[in-house]
Short mmCIF file of C-alpha atoms in Angstrom, two decimals:
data_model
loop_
_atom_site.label_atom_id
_atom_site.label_comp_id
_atom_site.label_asym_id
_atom_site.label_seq_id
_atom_site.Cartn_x
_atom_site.Cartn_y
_atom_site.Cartn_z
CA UNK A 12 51.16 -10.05 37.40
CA UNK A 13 48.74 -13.12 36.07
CA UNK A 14 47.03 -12.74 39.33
CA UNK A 15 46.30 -8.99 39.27
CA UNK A 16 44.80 -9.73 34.80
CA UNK A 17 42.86 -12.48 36.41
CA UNK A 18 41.37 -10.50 38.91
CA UNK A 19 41.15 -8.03 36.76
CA UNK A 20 39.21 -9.56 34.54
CA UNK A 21 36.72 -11.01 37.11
CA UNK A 22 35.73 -7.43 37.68
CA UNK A 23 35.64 -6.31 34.64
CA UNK A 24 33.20 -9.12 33.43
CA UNK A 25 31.33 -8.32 36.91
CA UNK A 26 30.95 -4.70 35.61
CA UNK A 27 29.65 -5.77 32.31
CA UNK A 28 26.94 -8.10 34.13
CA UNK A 29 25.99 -5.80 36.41
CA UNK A 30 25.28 -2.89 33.74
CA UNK A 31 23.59 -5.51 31.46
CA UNK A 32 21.10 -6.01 33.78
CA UNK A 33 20.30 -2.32 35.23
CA UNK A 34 19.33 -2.09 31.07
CA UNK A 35 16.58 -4.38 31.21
CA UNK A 36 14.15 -2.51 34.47
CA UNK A 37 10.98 -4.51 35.16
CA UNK A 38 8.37 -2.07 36.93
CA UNK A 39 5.43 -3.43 38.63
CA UNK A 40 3.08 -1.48 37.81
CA UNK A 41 0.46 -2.19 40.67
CA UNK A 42 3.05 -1.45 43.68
CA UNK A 43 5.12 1.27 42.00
CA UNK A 44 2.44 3.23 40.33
CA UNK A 45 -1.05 4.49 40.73
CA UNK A 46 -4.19 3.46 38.65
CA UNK A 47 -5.83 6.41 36.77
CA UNK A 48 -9.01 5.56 34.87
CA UNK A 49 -10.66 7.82 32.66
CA UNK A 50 -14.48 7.31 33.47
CA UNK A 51 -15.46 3.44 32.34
CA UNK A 52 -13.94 4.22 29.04
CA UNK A 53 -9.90 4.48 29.58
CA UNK A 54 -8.00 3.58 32.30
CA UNK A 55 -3.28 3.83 32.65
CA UNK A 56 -0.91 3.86 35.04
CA UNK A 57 1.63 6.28 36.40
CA UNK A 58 4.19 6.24 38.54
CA UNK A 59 3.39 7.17 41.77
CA UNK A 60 6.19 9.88 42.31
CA UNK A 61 4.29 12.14 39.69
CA UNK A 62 1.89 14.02 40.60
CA UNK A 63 -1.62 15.50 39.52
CA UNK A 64 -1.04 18.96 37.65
CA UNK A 65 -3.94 20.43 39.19
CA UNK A 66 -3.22 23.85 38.10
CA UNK A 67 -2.92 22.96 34.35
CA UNK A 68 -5.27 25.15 32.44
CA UNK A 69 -6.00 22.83 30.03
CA UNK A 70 -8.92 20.66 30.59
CA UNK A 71 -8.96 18.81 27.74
CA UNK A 72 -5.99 16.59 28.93
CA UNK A 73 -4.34 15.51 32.19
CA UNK A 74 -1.21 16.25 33.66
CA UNK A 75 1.27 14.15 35.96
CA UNK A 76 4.16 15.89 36.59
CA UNK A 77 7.60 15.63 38.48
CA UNK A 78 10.48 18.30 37.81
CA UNK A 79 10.58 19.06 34.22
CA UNK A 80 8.75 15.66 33.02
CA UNK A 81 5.18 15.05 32.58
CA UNK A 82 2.83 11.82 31.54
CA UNK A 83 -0.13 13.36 29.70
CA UNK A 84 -3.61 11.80 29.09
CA UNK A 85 -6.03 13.04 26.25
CA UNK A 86 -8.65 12.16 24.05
CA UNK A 87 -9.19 13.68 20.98
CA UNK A 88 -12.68 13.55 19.43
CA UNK A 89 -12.81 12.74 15.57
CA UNK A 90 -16.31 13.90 14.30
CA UNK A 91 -14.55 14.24 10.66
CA UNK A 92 -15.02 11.60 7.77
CA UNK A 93 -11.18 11.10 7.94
CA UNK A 94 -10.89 7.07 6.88
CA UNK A 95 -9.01 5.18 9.93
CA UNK A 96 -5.69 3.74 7.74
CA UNK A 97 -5.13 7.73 7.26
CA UNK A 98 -5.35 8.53 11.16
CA UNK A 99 -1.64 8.06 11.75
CA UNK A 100 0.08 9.90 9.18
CA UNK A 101 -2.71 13.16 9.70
CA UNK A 102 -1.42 12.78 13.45
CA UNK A 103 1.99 13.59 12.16
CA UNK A 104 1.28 16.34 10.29
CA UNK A 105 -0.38 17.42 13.27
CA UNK A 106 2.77 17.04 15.45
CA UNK A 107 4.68 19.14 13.03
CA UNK A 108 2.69 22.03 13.00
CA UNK A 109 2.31 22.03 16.76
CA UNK A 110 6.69 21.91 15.89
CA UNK A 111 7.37 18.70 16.38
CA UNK A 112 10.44 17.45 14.54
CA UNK A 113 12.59 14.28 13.95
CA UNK A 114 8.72 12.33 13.92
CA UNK A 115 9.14 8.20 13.83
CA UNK A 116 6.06 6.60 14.15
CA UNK A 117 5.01 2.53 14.17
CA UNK A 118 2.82 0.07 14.99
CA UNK A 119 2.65 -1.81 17.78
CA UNK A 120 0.24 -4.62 19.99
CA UNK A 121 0.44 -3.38 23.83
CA UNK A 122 -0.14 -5.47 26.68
CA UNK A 123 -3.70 -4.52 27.09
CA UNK A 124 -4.47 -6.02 23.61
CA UNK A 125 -4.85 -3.02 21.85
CA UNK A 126 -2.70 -2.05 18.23
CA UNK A 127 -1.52 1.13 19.18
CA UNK A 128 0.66 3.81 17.53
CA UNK A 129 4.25 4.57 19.38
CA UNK A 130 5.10 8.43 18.31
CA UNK A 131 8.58 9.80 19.05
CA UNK A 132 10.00 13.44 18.43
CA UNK A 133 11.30 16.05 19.74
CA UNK A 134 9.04 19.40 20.51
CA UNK A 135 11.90 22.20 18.53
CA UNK A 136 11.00 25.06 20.75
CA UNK A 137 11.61 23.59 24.22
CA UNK A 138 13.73 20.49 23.18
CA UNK A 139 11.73 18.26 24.92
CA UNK A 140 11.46 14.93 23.63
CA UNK A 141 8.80 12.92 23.84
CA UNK A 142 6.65 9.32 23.50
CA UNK A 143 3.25 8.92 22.41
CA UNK A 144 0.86 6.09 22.63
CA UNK A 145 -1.74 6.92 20.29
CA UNK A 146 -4.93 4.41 19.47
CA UNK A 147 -7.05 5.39 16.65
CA UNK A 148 -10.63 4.63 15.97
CA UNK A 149 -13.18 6.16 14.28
CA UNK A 150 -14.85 8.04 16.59
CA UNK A 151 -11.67 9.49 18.54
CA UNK A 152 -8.37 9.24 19.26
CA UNK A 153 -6.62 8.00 22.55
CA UNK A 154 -2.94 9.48 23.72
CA UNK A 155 -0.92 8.75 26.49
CA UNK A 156 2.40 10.38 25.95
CA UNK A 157 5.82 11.31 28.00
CA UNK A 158 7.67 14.07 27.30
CA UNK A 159 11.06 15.40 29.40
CA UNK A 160 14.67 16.60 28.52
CA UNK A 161 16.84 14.85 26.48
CA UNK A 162 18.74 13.67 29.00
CA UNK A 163 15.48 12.55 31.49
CA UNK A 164 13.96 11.07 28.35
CA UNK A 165 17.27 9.02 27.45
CA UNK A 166 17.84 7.64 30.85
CA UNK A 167 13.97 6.70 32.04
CA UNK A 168 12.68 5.60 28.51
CA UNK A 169 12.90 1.56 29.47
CA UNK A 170 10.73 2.46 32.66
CA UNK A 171 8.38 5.13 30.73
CA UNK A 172 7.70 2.98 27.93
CA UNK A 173 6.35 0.02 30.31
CA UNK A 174 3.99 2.88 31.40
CA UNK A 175 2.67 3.76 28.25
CA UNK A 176 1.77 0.44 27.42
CA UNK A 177 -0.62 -0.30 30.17
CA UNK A 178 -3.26 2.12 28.12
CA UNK A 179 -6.11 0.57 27.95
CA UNK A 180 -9.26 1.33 26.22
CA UNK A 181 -12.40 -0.30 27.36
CA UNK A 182 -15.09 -1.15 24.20
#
């Protein structure tokens, strides 16, 4: 009987080990995704099992899509005198009329260098949740966001967020 808890326990701390580290995924973003760059201006990754929505009618942003999950690129021209502090919270009210709800926003440094804005909610007519990267400046605003169901969004977050942060926005 002290064998089999020993043994046991082996396994079970094995277990524990094993699903401690599938938490922590490290993607590389130059082998597992594909460079997209926005003229000389902006440039992301995405991961190269998503594809180019090239029947999106939209052409103000761009699509990469796989099943029911999509990375989206836009920018967002600001020709108003809105003062830059502001930018984030007018965002959110944005979100909310296009029926966003559950909004958390804060502020973050990414990789690239850049203080960005990480956006989460959930859209209240699909139930889609989703991730936004958002840099403000004056002239226009930069978002690279994720969106999927709840349970997509839950279980790839760790990998989508590493994805989001290689915006970059070239001054």
């Amino acid at each position: 009987m002290k064998v089999f808890i020993k043994i046991f326990t082996v396994f079970l701390l094995m277990g524990c080990l094993f699903a401690c580290e599938q938490g922590d995924v490290k993607v590389s973003l130059e082998r597992d995704g594909n460079l997209y760059e926005v003229t000389d201006l902006v440039s992301f990754y995405y991961p190269k099992d998503f594809q180019l929505d090239a029947n999106h009618e939209n052409q103000k942003d761009v699509r990469f899509i796989k099943d029911d999950a999509s990375y989206i690129y836009a920018t967002i021209i600001d020709d108003t005198d809105n003062v830059l502090e502001e930018l984030p919270q007018l965002y959110e009210g944005q979100l909310e009329e296009d029926g966003a709800i559950d909004i958390y926003f804060q502020r973050e440094t990414i990789p690239s260098g850049i203080s960005c804005y990480e956006f989460t909610g959930t859209y209240q007519a699909t139930g889609m949740k989703f991730v936004q990267m958002v840099y403000f400046t004056e002239d226009a605003s930069y978002v690279y966001s994720y969106q999927a169901p709840e349970k997509v969004y839950e279980d790839q977050i760790d990998i989508v967020k590493q994805y989001l942060e290689s915006l970059t926005v070239h001054h």
